[in-house]
PDB file of C-alpha atoms in Angstrom:
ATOM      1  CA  UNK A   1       2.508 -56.389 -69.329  1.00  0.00           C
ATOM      2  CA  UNK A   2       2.517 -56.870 -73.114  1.00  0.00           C
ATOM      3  CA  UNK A   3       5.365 -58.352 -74.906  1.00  0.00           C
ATOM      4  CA  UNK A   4       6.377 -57.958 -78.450  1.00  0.00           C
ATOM      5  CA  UNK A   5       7.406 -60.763 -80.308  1.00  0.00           C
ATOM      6  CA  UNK A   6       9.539 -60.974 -83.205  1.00  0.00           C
ATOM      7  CA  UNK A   7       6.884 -61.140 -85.488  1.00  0.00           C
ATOM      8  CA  UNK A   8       5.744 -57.686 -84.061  1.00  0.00           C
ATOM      9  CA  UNK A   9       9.091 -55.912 -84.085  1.00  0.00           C
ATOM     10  CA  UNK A  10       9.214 -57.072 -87.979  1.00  0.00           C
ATOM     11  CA  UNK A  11       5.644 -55.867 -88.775  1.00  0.00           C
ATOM     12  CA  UNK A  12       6.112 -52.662 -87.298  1.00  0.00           C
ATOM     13  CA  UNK A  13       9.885 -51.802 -88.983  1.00  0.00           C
ATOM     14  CA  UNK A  14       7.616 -52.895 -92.894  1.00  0.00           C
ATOM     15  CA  UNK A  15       5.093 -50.675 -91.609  1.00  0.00           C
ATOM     16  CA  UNK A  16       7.616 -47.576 -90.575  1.00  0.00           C
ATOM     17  CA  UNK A  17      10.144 -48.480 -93.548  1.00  0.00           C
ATOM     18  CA  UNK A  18       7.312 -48.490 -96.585  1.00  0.00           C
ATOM     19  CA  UNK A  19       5.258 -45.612 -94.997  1.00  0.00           C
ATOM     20  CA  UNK A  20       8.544 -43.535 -95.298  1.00  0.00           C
ATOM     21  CA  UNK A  21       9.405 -45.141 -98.583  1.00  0.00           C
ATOM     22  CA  UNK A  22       5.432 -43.794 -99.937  1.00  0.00           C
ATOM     23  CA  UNK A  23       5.809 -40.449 -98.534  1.00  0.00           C
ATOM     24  CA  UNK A  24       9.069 -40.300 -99.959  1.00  0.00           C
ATOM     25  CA  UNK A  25       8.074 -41.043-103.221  1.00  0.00           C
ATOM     26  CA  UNK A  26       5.387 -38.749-103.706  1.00  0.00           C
ATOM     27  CA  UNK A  27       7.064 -35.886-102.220  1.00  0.00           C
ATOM     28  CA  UNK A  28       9.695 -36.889-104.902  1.00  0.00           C
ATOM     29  CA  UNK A  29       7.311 -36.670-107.595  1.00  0.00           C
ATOM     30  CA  UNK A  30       5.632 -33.323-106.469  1.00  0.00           C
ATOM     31  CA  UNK A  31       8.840 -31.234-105.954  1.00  0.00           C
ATOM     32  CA  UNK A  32      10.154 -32.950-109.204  1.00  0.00           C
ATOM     33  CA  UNK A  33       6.980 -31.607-110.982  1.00  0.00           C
ATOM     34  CA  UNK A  34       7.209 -28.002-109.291  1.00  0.00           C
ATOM     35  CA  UNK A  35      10.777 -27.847-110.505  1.00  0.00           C
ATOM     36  CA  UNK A  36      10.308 -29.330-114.260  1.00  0.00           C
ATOM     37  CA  UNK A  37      10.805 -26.394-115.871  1.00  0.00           C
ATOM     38  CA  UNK A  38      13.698 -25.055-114.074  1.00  0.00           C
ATOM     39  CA  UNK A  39      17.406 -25.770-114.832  1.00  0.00           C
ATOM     40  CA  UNK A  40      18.612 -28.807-112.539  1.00  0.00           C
ATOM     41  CA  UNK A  41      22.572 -29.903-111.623  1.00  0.00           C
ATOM     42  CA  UNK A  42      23.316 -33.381-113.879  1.00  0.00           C
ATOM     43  CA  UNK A  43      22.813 -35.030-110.387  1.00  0.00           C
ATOM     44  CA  UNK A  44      19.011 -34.883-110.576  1.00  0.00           C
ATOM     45  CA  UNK A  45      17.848 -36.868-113.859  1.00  0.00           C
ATOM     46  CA  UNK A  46      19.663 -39.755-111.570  1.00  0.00           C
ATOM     47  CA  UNK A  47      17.622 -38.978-108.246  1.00  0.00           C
ATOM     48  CA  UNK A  48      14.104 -38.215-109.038  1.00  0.00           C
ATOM     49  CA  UNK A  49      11.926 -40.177-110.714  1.00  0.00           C
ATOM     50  CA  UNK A  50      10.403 -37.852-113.300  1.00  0.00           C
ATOM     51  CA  UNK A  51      13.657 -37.488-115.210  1.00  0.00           C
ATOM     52  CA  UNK A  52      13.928 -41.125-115.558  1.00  0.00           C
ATOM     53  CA  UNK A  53      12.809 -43.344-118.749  1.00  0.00           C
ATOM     54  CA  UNK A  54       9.485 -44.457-118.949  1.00  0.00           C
ATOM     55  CA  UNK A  55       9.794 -47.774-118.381  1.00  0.00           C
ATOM     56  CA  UNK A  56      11.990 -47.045-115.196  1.00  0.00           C
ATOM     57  CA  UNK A  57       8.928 -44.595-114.007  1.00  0.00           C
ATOM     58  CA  UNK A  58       7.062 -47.257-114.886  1.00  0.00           C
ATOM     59  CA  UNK A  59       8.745 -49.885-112.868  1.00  0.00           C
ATOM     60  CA  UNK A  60       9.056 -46.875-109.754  1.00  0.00           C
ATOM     61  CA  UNK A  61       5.293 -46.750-109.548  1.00  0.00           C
ATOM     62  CA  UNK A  62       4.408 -50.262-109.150  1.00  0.00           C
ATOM     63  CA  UNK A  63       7.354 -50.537-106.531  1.00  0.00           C
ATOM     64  CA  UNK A  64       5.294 -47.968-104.592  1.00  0.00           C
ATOM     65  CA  UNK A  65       1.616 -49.488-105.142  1.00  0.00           C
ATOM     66  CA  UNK A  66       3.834 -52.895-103.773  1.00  0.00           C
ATOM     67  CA  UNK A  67       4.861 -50.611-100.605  1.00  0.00           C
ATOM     68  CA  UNK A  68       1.564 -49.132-100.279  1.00  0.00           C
ATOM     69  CA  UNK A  69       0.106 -52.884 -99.981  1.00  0.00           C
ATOM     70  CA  UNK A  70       3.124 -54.230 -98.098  1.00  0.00           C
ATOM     71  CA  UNK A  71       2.187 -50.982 -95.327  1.00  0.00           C
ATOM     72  CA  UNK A  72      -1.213 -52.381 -95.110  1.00  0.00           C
ATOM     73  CA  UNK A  73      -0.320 -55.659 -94.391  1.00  0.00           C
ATOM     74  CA  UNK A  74       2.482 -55.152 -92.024  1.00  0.00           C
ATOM     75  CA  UNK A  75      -0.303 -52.870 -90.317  1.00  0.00           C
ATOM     76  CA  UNK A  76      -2.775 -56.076 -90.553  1.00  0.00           C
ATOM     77  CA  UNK A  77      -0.207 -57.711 -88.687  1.00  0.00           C
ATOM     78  CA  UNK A  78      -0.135 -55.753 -86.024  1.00  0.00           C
ATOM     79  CA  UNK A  79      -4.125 -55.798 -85.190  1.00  0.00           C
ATOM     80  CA  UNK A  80      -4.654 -52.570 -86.967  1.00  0.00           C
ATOM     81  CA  UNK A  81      -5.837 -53.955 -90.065  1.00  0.00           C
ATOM     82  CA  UNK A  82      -8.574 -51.849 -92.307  1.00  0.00           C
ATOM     83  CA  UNK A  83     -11.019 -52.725 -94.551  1.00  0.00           C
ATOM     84  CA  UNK A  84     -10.749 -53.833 -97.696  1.00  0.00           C
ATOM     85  CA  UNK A  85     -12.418 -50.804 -99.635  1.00  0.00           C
ATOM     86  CA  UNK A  86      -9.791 -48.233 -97.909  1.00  0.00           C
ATOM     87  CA  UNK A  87      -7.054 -50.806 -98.911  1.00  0.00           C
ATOM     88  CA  UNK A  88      -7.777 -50.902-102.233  1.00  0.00           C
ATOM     89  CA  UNK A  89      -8.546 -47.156-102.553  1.00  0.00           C
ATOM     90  CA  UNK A  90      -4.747 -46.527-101.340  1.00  0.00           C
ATOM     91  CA  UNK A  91      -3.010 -48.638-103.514  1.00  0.00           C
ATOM     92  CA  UNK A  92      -4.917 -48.124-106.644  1.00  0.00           C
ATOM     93  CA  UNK A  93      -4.138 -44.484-107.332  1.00  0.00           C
ATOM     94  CA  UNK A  94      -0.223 -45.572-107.380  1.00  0.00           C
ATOM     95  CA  UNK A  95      -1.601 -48.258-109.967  1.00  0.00           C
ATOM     96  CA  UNK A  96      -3.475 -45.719-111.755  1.00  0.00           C
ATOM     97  CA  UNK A  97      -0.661 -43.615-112.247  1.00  0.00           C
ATOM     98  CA  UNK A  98       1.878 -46.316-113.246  1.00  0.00           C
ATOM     99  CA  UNK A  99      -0.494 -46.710-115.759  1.00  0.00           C
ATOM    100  CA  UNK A 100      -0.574 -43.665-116.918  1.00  0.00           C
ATOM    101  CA  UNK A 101       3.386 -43.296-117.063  1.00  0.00           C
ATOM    102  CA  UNK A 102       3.023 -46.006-119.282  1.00  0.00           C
ATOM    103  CA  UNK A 103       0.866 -44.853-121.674  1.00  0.00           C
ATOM    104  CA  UNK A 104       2.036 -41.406-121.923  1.00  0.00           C
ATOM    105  CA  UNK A 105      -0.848 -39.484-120.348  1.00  0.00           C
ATOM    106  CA  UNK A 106      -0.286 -35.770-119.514  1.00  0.00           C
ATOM    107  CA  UNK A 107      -1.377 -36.055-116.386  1.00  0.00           C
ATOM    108  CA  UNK A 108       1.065 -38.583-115.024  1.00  0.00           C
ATOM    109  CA  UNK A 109       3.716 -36.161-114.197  1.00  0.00           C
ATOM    110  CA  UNK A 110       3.173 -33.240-111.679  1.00  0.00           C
ATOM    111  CA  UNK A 111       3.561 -29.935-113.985  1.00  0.00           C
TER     112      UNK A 111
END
């Protein structure tokens, strides 16, 4: 019999908490984009992300990349650690388009 330490129990709430926090986030984005063009209630610019200023979308972005790596290393923690190269290539697109918010490309938002 196996048991779970503390340690374990934490790892595995970061890894449950900023997994649903990521997917979350870019299901945000991508119904936010799909709906750009559409009238929205007032309610809306305040939830998702797209409606927000720059700098806020800005600051959204790299709170997700921060998640993303946070997921991988609660999932280090608990033995099921990956390589670095599929680490990296997870994190990196939210980095990419934080970047892109940021400089105003037209591809940073989903429409």
């Amino acid at each position: 019999m196996t048991t779970v330490t503390s340690a374990e129990r934490r790892a595995a709430w970061v890894a449950v908490a900023t997994g649903a926090f990521v997917a979350l986030a870019v299901v945000l984005e991508v119904i936010a984009g799909a709906r750009a063009n559409s009238p929205n209630p007032a309610w809306a610019e305040i939830v998702v992300p797209l409606a927000w200023p720059r700098l806020a979308r800005v600051a959204w972005w790299l709170t997700v990349a921060g998640a993303m790596a946070a997921f991988h290393h609660s999932l280090h923690r608990l033995g099921l650690g990956q390589r670095r190269p599929l680490v990296i290539a997870s994190v990196a697109p939210f980095l990419v388009f934080a970047a892109g918010v940021a400089t105003g490309q037209s591809w940073a938002a989903f429409h």
